[in-house]
Amino acid sequence: MAAGTSGFTLDGVGLTAGGRPILADITLDLACEGLTALIGHNGSGKSTLLDILSGQTAPTTGRVRFAGRPLDRWPARDLARHLALLPQATPAAPGLLVHELVALGRFPWHGALGRFSAADRRAVDEAIALTGIGGFADRQVDTLSGGERQRVWVAMMIAQDASCWLLDEPTSALDIAHQAEVLGLIRDLARTRGFAAVLVLHDINMAADHADRIVALHSGRVIADDIPARIMTPAQLRAIYGIEMEVTRSAAGRIRAFAA
């Protein structure tokens, strides 16, 4: 799918808060295809850029279009049918059962007063099956482990049936094994179901393992935009993170970076 018709087009986007520039002159096309990782040092503007893409924050300057239409002209319910958002800190779900949380993903399609249809039920059942959470679908969400909870939130996004997913550090509270599990699940689902994902990631190696494209920010500006193999070089990583890093490539082609 081409950016500008089915994705995001950002033209000169900037954001200033409290007199301090957070983002500056972001000009970028993000097609609704594959996995795009937003990386950069802490405070580089990654999460702020995701907030702008989701429509939660309006830029101070520049223009954002989604599917060819200015983002701020999308009715909220229509936008929710196309965009699914997973924030870094997911809200608490006291008393809510797993299948009830997944069912909330259907809200943009039937509304608060709409009837939960057979199609809605099928979408929820499919999401539960695809994420392998059927074994605890009747448990309370807040009793689950971190990895299990992330799977439930991913299931809710599947049920939402949006073509673009926005995820802010979806693995930040997980150990390495669960990070790889959740990112692998998102990658596999994106490929089999044909949706796109833009993810903020703080681990460059996880980004290299799972993303099709990496967009790197530094001090609120895009300084690199390429496939992982071209981002994972000592010179490029030094420009992004400001430290010397070494890069290794295994016989199987897996690329790893670590501080020199």
PDB file of C-alpha atoms in Angstrom:
ATOM      1  CA  MET A   1       0.000   0.000   0.000  1.00  0.00           C
ATOM      2  CA  ALA A   2       1.360   3.392  -0.867  1.00  0.00           C
ATOM      3  CA  ALA A   3       1.995   6.031   1.750  1.00  0.00           C
ATOM      4  CA  GLY A   4      -0.275   9.007   1.303  1.00  0.00           C
ATOM      5  CA  THR A   5      -3.153   6.776   0.115  1.00  0.00           C
ATOM      6  CA  SER A   6      -3.149   4.082   2.780  1.00  0.00           C
ATOM      7  CA  GLY A   7      -0.563   5.358   5.236  1.00  0.00           C
ATOM      8  CA  PHE A   8       0.863   8.424   6.905  1.00  0.00           C
ATOM      9  CA  THR A   9       2.440  11.414   5.237  1.00  0.00           C
ATOM     10  CA  LEU A  10       4.200  13.903   7.517  1.00  0.00           C
ATOM     11  CA  ASP A  11       5.290  17.210   6.047  1.00  0.00           C
ATOM     12  CA  GLY A  12       7.494  19.487   8.152  1.00  0.00           C
ATOM     13  CA  VAL A  13       5.994  18.280  11.432  1.00  0.00           C
ATOM     14  CA  GLY A  14       7.291  19.909  14.583  1.00  0.00           C
ATOM     15  CA  LEU A  15       6.233  20.166  18.206  1.00  0.00           C
ATOM     16  CA  THR A  16       7.236  22.689  20.826  1.00  0.00           C
ATOM     17  CA  ALA A  17       6.282  22.330  24.496  1.00  0.00           C
ATOM     18  CA  GLY A  18       7.126  24.812  27.225  1.00  0.00           C
ATOM     19  CA  GLY A  19       9.260  26.765  24.779  1.00  0.00           C
ATOM     20  CA  ARG A  20      11.390  23.690  24.078  1.00  0.00           C
ATOM     21  CA  PRO A  21      11.428  21.952  20.675  1.00  0.00           C
ATOM     22  CA  ILE A  22      10.503  18.272  20.987  1.00  0.00           C
ATOM     23  CA  LEU A  23      10.262  17.456  17.280  1.00  0.00           C
ATOM     24  CA  ALA A  24      11.487  19.483  14.322  1.00  0.00           C
ATOM     25  CA  ASP A  25      10.909  19.259  10.572  1.00  0.00           C
ATOM     26  CA  ILE A  26       9.759  15.627  10.421  1.00  0.00           C
ATOM     27  CA  THR A  27       9.061  14.865   6.766  1.00  0.00           C
ATOM     28  CA  LEU A  28       8.286  11.202   6.343  1.00  0.00           C
ATOM     29  CA  ASP A  29       6.118   8.692   4.506  1.00  0.00           C
ATOM     30  CA  LEU A  30       4.941   5.669   6.471  1.00  0.00           C
ATOM     31  CA  ALA A  31       3.072   3.211   4.293  1.00  0.00           C
ATOM     32  CA  CYS A  32       0.628   0.848   5.967  1.00  0.00           C
ATOM     33  CA  GLU A  33       2.778  -2.184   5.300  1.00  0.00           C
ATOM     34  CA  GLY A  34       5.312  -4.210   7.255  1.00  0.00           C
ATOM     35  CA  LEU A  35       6.827  -3.354  10.619  1.00  0.00           C
ATOM     36  CA  THR A  36       8.524  -0.002  11.151  1.00  0.00           C
ATOM     37  CA  ALA A  37      10.561   0.508  14.322  1.00  0.00           C
ATOM     38  CA  LEU A  38      11.107   4.001  15.736  1.00  0.00           C
ATOM     39  CA  ILE A  39      14.401   4.040  17.620  1.00  0.00           C
ATOM     40  CA  GLY A  40      16.681   6.603  19.266  1.00  0.00           C
ATOM     41  CA  HIS A  41      18.121   7.671  22.583  1.00  0.00           C
ATOM     42  CA  ASN A  42      15.863   8.583  25.506  1.00  0.00           C
ATOM     43  CA  GLY A  43      14.211  11.912  24.806  1.00  0.00           C
ATOM     44  CA  SER A  44      14.755  11.714  21.063  1.00  0.00           C
ATOM     45  CA  GLY A  45      11.035  12.163  20.371  1.00  0.00           C
ATOM     46  CA  LYS A  46       9.962   8.599  19.532  1.00  0.00           C
ATOM     47  CA  SER A  47       6.894   8.422  21.769  1.00  0.00           C
ATOM     48  CA  THR A  48       5.915  11.992  20.917  1.00  0.00           C
ATOM     49  CA  LEU A  49       5.967  11.124  17.228  1.00  0.00           C
ATOM     50  CA  LEU A  50       3.753   8.105  17.899  1.00  0.00           C
ATOM     51  CA  ASP A  51       1.346  10.332  19.858  1.00  0.00           C
ATOM     52  CA  ILE A  52       1.109  12.608  16.821  1.00  0.00           C
ATOM     53  CA  LEU A  53       0.473   9.673  14.486  1.00  0.00           C
ATOM     54  CA  SER A  54      -2.318   8.447  16.749  1.00  0.00           C
ATOM     55  CA  GLY A  55      -3.957  11.885  16.822  1.00  0.00           C
ATOM     56  CA  GLN A  56      -3.545  12.249  20.577  1.00  0.00           C
ATOM     57  CA  THR A  57      -1.152  15.185  20.184  1.00  0.00           C
ATOM     58  CA  ALA A  58      -1.464  17.905  17.555  1.00  0.00           C
ATOM     59  CA  PRO A  59       1.791  19.150  16.015  1.00  0.00           C
ATOM     60  CA  THR A  60       2.785  22.765  16.492  1.00  0.00           C
ATOM     61  CA  THR A  61       3.908  23.042  12.866  1.00  0.00           C
ATOM     62  CA  GLY A  62       3.523  21.013   9.726  1.00  0.00           C
ATOM     63  CA  ARG A  63       0.863  18.652   8.490  1.00  0.00           C
ATOM     64  CA  VAL A  64      -0.042  14.993   9.076  1.00  0.00           C
ATOM     65  CA  ARG A  65      -2.203  13.063   6.637  1.00  0.00           C
ATOM     66  CA  PHE A  66      -3.538   9.564   7.003  1.00  0.00           C
ATOM     67  CA  ALA A  67      -4.911   7.765   3.932  1.00  0.00           C
ATOM     68  CA  GLY A  68      -4.731  11.067   2.077  1.00  0.00           C
ATOM     69  CA  ARG A  69      -6.890  12.978   4.573  1.00  0.00           C
ATOM     70  CA  PRO A  70      -5.652  15.425   7.225  1.00  0.00           C
ATOM     71  CA  LEU A  71      -5.461  13.426  10.439  1.00  0.00           C
ATOM     72  CA  ASP A  72      -7.415  16.019  12.433  1.00  0.00           C
ATOM     73  CA  ARG A  73     -10.348  15.728  10.014  1.00  0.00           C
ATOM     74  CA  TRP A  74     -10.961  12.071  10.728  1.00  0.00           C
ATOM     75  CA  PRO A  75     -14.005  11.380  12.925  1.00  0.00           C
ATOM     76  CA  ALA A  76     -12.761   9.533  16.004  1.00  0.00           C
ATOM     77  CA  ARG A  77     -14.818   6.395  15.397  1.00  0.00           C
ATOM     78  CA  ASP A  78     -13.790   6.161  11.740  1.00  0.00           C
ATOM     79  CA  LEU A  79     -10.139   6.605  12.693  1.00  0.00           C
ATOM     80  CA  ALA A  80     -10.429   3.833  15.295  1.00  0.00           C
ATOM     81  CA  ARG A  81     -11.560   1.471  12.555  1.00  0.00           C
ATOM     82  CA  HIS A  82      -8.258   2.054  10.775  1.00  0.00           C
ATOM     83  CA  LEU A  83      -5.786   2.714  13.618  1.00  0.00           C
ATOM     84  CA  ALA A  84      -5.192   0.620  16.737  1.00  0.00           C
ATOM     85  CA  LEU A  85      -3.053   2.067  19.544  1.00  0.00           C
ATOM     86  CA  LEU A  86      -1.228   0.275  22.352  1.00  0.00           C
ATOM     87  CA  PRO A  87       0.257   2.821  24.786  1.00  0.00           C
ATOM     88  CA  GLN A  88       3.411   2.133  26.761  1.00  0.00           C
ATOM     89  CA  ALA A  89       1.477   2.041  30.029  1.00  0.00           C
ATOM     90  CA  THR A  90      -1.695   0.042  29.456  1.00  0.00           C
ATOM     91  CA  PRO A  91      -4.559   1.007  31.754  1.00  0.00           C
ATOM     92  CA  ALA A  92      -5.538  -1.151  34.685  1.00  0.00           C
ATOM     93  CA  ALA A  93      -8.492  -3.449  34.087  1.00  0.00           C
ATOM     94  CA  PRO A  94      -9.898  -4.129  37.570  1.00  0.00           C
ATOM     95  CA  GLY A  95     -12.481  -6.906  37.525  1.00  0.00           C
ATOM     96  CA  LEU A  96     -12.361  -7.241  33.734  1.00  0.00           C
ATOM     97  CA  LEU A  97     -12.115 -10.739  32.304  1.00  0.00           C
ATOM     98  CA  VAL A  98      -9.752 -11.500  29.428  1.00  0.00           C
ATOM     99  CA  HIS A  99     -12.510 -12.141  26.886  1.00  0.00           C
ATOM    100  CA  GLU A 100     -14.251  -8.924  27.970  1.00  0.00           C
ATOM    101  CA  LEU A 101     -11.120  -6.863  27.328  1.00  0.00           C
ATOM    102  CA  VAL A 102     -10.648  -8.454  23.911  1.00  0.00           C
ATOM    103  CA  ALA A 103     -14.284  -7.661  23.103  1.00  0.00           C
ATOM    104  CA  LEU A 104     -13.604  -3.955  23.715  1.00  0.00           C
ATOM    105  CA  GLY A 105     -11.694  -4.008  20.436  1.00  0.00           C
ATOM    106  CA  ARG A 106     -15.048  -4.234  18.637  1.00  0.00           C
ATOM    107  CA  PHE A 107     -16.302  -0.939  20.091  1.00  0.00           C
ATOM    108  CA  PRO A 108     -15.490   1.144  16.944  1.00  0.00           C
ATOM    109  CA  TRP A 109     -17.649  -1.199  14.898  1.00  0.00           C
ATOM    110  CA  HIS A 110     -20.788  -1.440  17.025  1.00  0.00           C
ATOM    111  CA  GLY A 111     -20.599   1.608  19.331  1.00  0.00           C
ATOM    112  CA  ALA A 112     -21.632   1.972  22.950  1.00  0.00           C
ATOM    113  CA  LEU A 113     -25.329   1.358  22.243  1.00  0.00           C
ATOM    114  CA  GLY A 114     -24.877  -1.056  19.358  1.00  0.00           C
ATOM    115  CA  ARG A 115     -25.689  -4.727  19.548  1.00  0.00           C
ATOM    116  CA  PHE A 116     -22.773  -7.143  19.843  1.00  0.00           C
ATOM    117  CA  SER A 117     -23.311  -9.154  16.663  1.00  0.00           C
ATOM    118  CA  ALA A 118     -22.342 -12.639  15.575  1.00  0.00           C
ATOM    119  CA  ALA A 119     -19.601 -11.060  13.454  1.00  0.00           C
ATOM    120  CA  ASP A 120     -18.256  -9.297  16.542  1.00  0.00           C
ATOM    121  CA  ARG A 121     -18.230 -12.586  18.456  1.00  0.00           C
ATOM    122  CA  ARG A 122     -16.401 -14.332  15.627  1.00  0.00           C
ATOM    123  CA  ALA A 123     -13.779 -11.561  15.566  1.00  0.00           C
ATOM    124  CA  VAL A 124     -13.206 -11.920  19.327  1.00  0.00           C
ATOM    125  CA  ASP A 125     -13.013 -15.717  19.156  1.00  0.00           C
ATOM    126  CA  GLU A 126     -10.531 -15.520  16.276  1.00  0.00           C
ATOM    127  CA  ALA A 127      -8.358 -12.995  18.131  1.00  0.00           C
ATOM    128  CA  ILE A 128      -8.290 -15.216  21.219  1.00  0.00           C
ATOM    129  CA  ALA A 129      -7.329 -18.245  19.115  1.00  0.00           C
ATOM    130  CA  LEU A 130      -4.609 -16.406  17.156  1.00  0.00           C
ATOM    131  CA  THR A 131      -2.891 -15.185  20.320  1.00  0.00           C
ATOM    132  CA  GLY A 132      -3.181 -18.484  22.181  1.00  0.00           C
ATOM    133  CA  ILE A 133      -4.964 -17.028  25.199  1.00  0.00           C
ATOM    134  CA  GLY A 134      -7.984 -19.329  25.219  1.00  0.00           C
ATOM    135  CA  GLY A 135      -6.679 -21.163  28.277  1.00  0.00           C
ATOM    136  CA  PHE A 136      -7.188 -18.097  30.457  1.00  0.00           C
ATOM    137  CA  ALA A 137      -9.980 -16.272  28.612  1.00  0.00           C
ATOM    138  CA  ASP A 138     -12.191 -16.389  31.735  1.00  0.00           C
ATOM    139  CA  ARG A 139      -9.548 -15.100  34.137  1.00  0.00           C
ATOM    140  CA  GLN A 140      -9.259 -11.524  35.320  1.00  0.00           C
ATOM    141  CA  VAL A 141      -6.756  -9.529  33.292  1.00  0.00           C
ATOM    142  CA  ASP A 142      -4.999  -8.118  36.350  1.00  0.00           C
ATOM    143  CA  THR A 143      -4.136 -11.629  37.605  1.00  0.00           C
ATOM    144  CA  LEU A 144      -2.013 -12.437  34.544  1.00  0.00           C
ATOM    145  CA  SER A 145       1.736 -12.239  34.079  1.00  0.00           C
ATOM    146  CA  GLY A 146       3.246  -9.420  32.042  1.00  0.00           C
ATOM    147  CA  GLY A 147       3.677 -11.546  28.932  1.00  0.00           C
ATOM    148  CA  GLU A 148       0.135 -12.904  29.178  1.00  0.00           C
ATOM    149  CA  ARG A 149      -1.311  -9.408  29.582  1.00  0.00           C
ATOM    150  CA  GLN A 150       0.519  -8.181  26.487  1.00  0.00           C
ATOM    151  CA  ARG A 151      -0.958 -11.067  24.516  1.00  0.00           C
ATOM    152  CA  VAL A 152      -4.423 -10.049  25.698  1.00  0.00           C
ATOM    153  CA  TRP A 153      -3.906  -6.462  24.566  1.00  0.00           C
ATOM    154  CA  VAL A 154      -2.617  -7.712  21.215  1.00  0.00           C
ATOM    155  CA  ALA A 155      -5.750  -9.847  20.937  1.00  0.00           C
ATOM    156  CA  MET A 156      -7.881  -6.762  21.536  1.00  0.00           C
ATOM    157  CA  MET A 157      -6.064  -5.007  18.680  1.00  0.00           C
ATOM    158  CA  ILE A 158      -6.682  -7.996  16.400  1.00  0.00           C
ATOM    159  CA  ALA A 159     -10.388  -7.867  17.257  1.00  0.00           C
ATOM    160  CA  GLN A 160     -10.372  -4.168  16.382  1.00  0.00           C
ATOM    161  CA  ASP A 161      -9.438  -5.203  12.815  1.00  0.00           C
ATOM    162  CA  ALA A 162      -7.468  -2.029  12.064  1.00  0.00           C
ATOM    163  CA  SER A 163      -5.089  -1.841   9.104  1.00  0.00           C
ATOM    164  CA  CYS A 164      -2.402   0.089  11.026  1.00  0.00           C
ATOM    165  CA  TRP A 165      -1.134  -0.588  14.543  1.00  0.00           C
ATOM    166  CA  LEU A 166       0.765   1.923  16.681  1.00  0.00           C
ATOM    167  CA  LEU A 167       2.619   0.461  19.667  1.00  0.00           C
ATOM    168  CA  ASP A 168       4.714   2.382  22.188  1.00  0.00           C
ATOM    169  CA  GLU A 169       7.441   0.128  23.621  1.00  0.00           C
ATOM    170  CA  PRO A 170       5.163  -2.934  23.769  1.00  0.00           C
ATOM    171  CA  THR A 171       7.898  -5.020  25.410  1.00  0.00           C
ATOM    172  CA  SER A 172       9.350  -2.512  27.897  1.00  0.00           C
ATOM    173  CA  ALA A 173       8.148  -4.378  31.011  1.00  0.00           C
ATOM    174  CA  LEU A 174       9.007  -7.858  29.749  1.00  0.00           C
ATOM    175  CA  ASP A 175      12.069 -10.057  30.083  1.00  0.00           C
ATOM    176  CA  ILE A 176      14.093 -10.904  26.986  1.00  0.00           C
ATOM    177  CA  ALA A 177      12.274 -14.159  26.254  1.00  0.00           C
ATOM    178  CA  HIS A 178       8.844 -12.520  26.435  1.00  0.00           C
ATOM    179  CA  GLN A 179      10.061  -9.531  24.405  1.00  0.00           C
ATOM    180  CA  ALA A 180      11.017 -11.839  21.557  1.00  0.00           C
ATOM    181  CA  GLU A 181       7.757 -13.769  21.950  1.00  0.00           C
ATOM    182  CA  VAL A 182       5.509 -10.701  21.770  1.00  0.00           C
ATOM    183  CA  LEU A 183       7.415  -9.048  18.909  1.00  0.00           C
ATOM    184  CA  GLY A 184       7.489 -12.312  16.994  1.00  0.00           C
ATOM    185  CA  LEU A 185       3.735 -12.646  17.461  1.00  0.00           C
ATOM    186  CA  ILE A 186       3.110  -9.110  16.167  1.00  0.00           C
ATOM    187  CA  ARG A 187       5.425  -9.672  13.192  1.00  0.00           C
ATOM    188  CA  ASP A 188       3.798 -12.979  12.264  1.00  0.00           C
ATOM    189  CA  LEU A 189       0.281 -11.579  12.617  1.00  0.00           C
ATOM    190  CA  ALA A 190       1.160  -8.565  10.484  1.00  0.00           C
ATOM    191  CA  ARG A 191       2.408 -10.831   7.712  1.00  0.00           C
ATOM    192  CA  THR A 192      -0.488 -13.277   7.808  1.00  0.00           C
ATOM    193  CA  ARG A 193      -3.283 -10.731   8.310  1.00  0.00           C
ATOM    194  CA  GLY A 194      -1.855  -7.926   6.167  1.00  0.00           C
ATOM    195  CA  PHE A 195      -1.793  -5.049   8.669  1.00  0.00           C
ATOM    196  CA  ALA A 196       1.096  -2.689   9.356  1.00  0.00           C
ATOM    197  CA  ALA A 197       2.719  -1.748  12.646  1.00  0.00           C
ATOM    198  CA  VAL A 198       4.766   1.228  13.788  1.00  0.00           C
ATOM    199  CA  LEU A 199       6.539   0.395  17.042  1.00  0.00           C
ATOM    200  CA  VAL A 200       8.636   2.457  19.410  1.00  0.00           C
ATOM    201  CA  LEU A 201      11.468   0.187  20.554  1.00  0.00           C
ATOM    202  CA  HIS A 202      14.376   0.914  22.872  1.00  0.00           C
ATOM    203  CA  ASP A 203      16.321  -2.257  22.037  1.00  0.00           C
ATOM    204  CA  ILE A 204      18.148  -1.890  18.723  1.00  0.00           C
ATOM    205  CA  ASN A 205      18.752  -5.636  18.494  1.00  0.00           C
ATOM    206  CA  MET A 206      15.056  -6.408  18.852  1.00  0.00           C
ATOM    207  CA  ALA A 207      14.358  -3.811  16.157  1.00  0.00           C
ATOM    208  CA  ALA A 208      16.909  -5.431  13.844  1.00  0.00           C
ATOM    209  CA  ASP A 209      15.423  -8.879  14.474  1.00  0.00           C
ATOM    210  CA  HIS A 210      11.790  -8.015  13.811  1.00  0.00           C
ATOM    211  CA  ALA A 211      11.400  -4.771  11.840  1.00  0.00           C
ATOM    212  CA  ASP A 212      11.308  -4.375   8.071  1.00  0.00           C
ATOM    213  CA  ARG A 213      12.281  -0.711   8.364  1.00  0.00           C
ATOM    214  CA  ILE A 214      13.957   1.394  11.032  1.00  0.00           C
ATOM    215  CA  VAL A 215      13.429   5.126  11.461  1.00  0.00           C
ATOM    216  CA  ALA A 216      15.966   6.655  13.851  1.00  0.00           C
ATOM    217  CA  LEU A 217      15.449   9.932  15.683  1.00  0.00           C
ATOM    218  CA  HIS A 218      18.020  12.118  17.378  1.00  0.00           C
ATOM    219  CA  SER A 219      17.102  15.312  19.248  1.00  0.00           C
ATOM    220  CA  GLY A 220      13.682  15.405  17.627  1.00  0.00           C
ATOM    221  CA  ARG A 221      14.841  14.920  14.038  1.00  0.00           C
ATOM    222  CA  VAL A 222      14.939  11.925  11.720  1.00  0.00           C
ATOM    223  CA  ILE A 223      18.591  11.101  11.091  1.00  0.00           C
ATOM    224  CA  ALA A 224      18.261   7.667   9.480  1.00  0.00           C
ATOM    225  CA  ASP A 225      15.543   5.751   7.647  1.00  0.00           C
ATOM    226  CA  ASP A 226      16.470   2.417   6.104  1.00  0.00           C
ATOM    227  CA  ILE A 227      16.331  -1.367   6.320  1.00  0.00           C
ATOM    228  CA  PRO A 228      17.913  -2.863   9.477  1.00  0.00           C
ATOM    229  CA  ALA A 229      21.051  -4.107   7.722  1.00  0.00           C
ATOM    230  CA  ARG A 230      21.967  -0.563   6.692  1.00  0.00           C
ATOM    231  CA  ILE A 231      21.175   0.895  10.116  1.00  0.00           C
ATOM    232  CA  MET A 232      23.244  -1.696  11.974  1.00  0.00           C
ATOM    233  CA  THR A 233      26.686  -0.291  11.261  1.00  0.00           C
ATOM    234  CA  PRO A 234      29.116   1.228  13.794  1.00  0.00           C
ATOM    235  CA  ALA A 235      29.024   4.647  12.109  1.00  0.00           C
ATOM    236  CA  GLN A 236      25.244   4.791  11.887  1.00  0.00           C
ATOM    237  CA  LEU A 237      24.731   3.597  15.455  1.00  0.00           C
ATOM    238  CA  ARG A 238      27.283   6.101  16.750  1.00  0.00           C
ATOM    239  CA  ALA A 239      25.304   8.896  15.048  1.00  0.00           C
ATOM    240  CA  ILE A 240      22.047   7.635  16.579  1.00  0.00           C
ATOM    241  CA  TYR A 241      23.152   6.852  20.136  1.00  0.00           C
ATOM    242  CA  GLY A 242      26.296   8.950  20.525  1.00  0.00           C
ATOM    243  CA  ILE A 243      28.476   6.056  21.691  1.00  0.00           C
ATOM    244  CA  GLU A 244      30.864   3.653  20.035  1.00  0.00           C
ATOM    245  CA  MET A 245      29.175   0.370  19.160  1.00  0.00           C
ATOM    246  CA  GLU A 246      30.393  -2.819  17.564  1.00  0.00           C
ATOM    247  CA  VAL A 247      28.325  -4.947  15.203  1.00  0.00           C
ATOM    248  CA  THR A 248      28.551  -8.692  14.635  1.00  0.00           C
ATOM    249  CA  ARG A 249      26.888 -10.847  12.013  1.00  0.00           C
ATOM    250  CA  SER A 250      26.338 -14.557  12.589  1.00  0.00           C
ATOM    251  CA  ALA A 251      26.688 -17.219   9.916  1.00  0.00           C
ATOM    252  CA  ALA A 252      22.876 -17.268   9.767  1.00  0.00           C
ATOM    253  CA  GLY A 253      22.846 -13.516   9.061  1.00  0.00           C
ATOM    254  CA  ARG A 254      21.636 -12.324  12.469  1.00  0.00           C
ATOM    255  CA  ILE A 255      22.994  -8.863  13.297  1.00  0.00           C
ATOM    256  CA  ARG A 256      23.825  -7.812  16.889  1.00  0.00           C
ATOM    257  CA  ALA A 257      25.101  -4.510  18.237  1.00  0.00           C
ATOM    258  CA  PHE A 258      26.754  -3.883  21.585  1.00  0.00           C
ATOM    259  CA  ALA A 259      28.668  -1.077  23.266  1.00  0.00           C
ATOM    260  CA  ALA A 260      32.352  -1.129  22.367  1.00  0.00           C
TER     261      ALA A 260
END
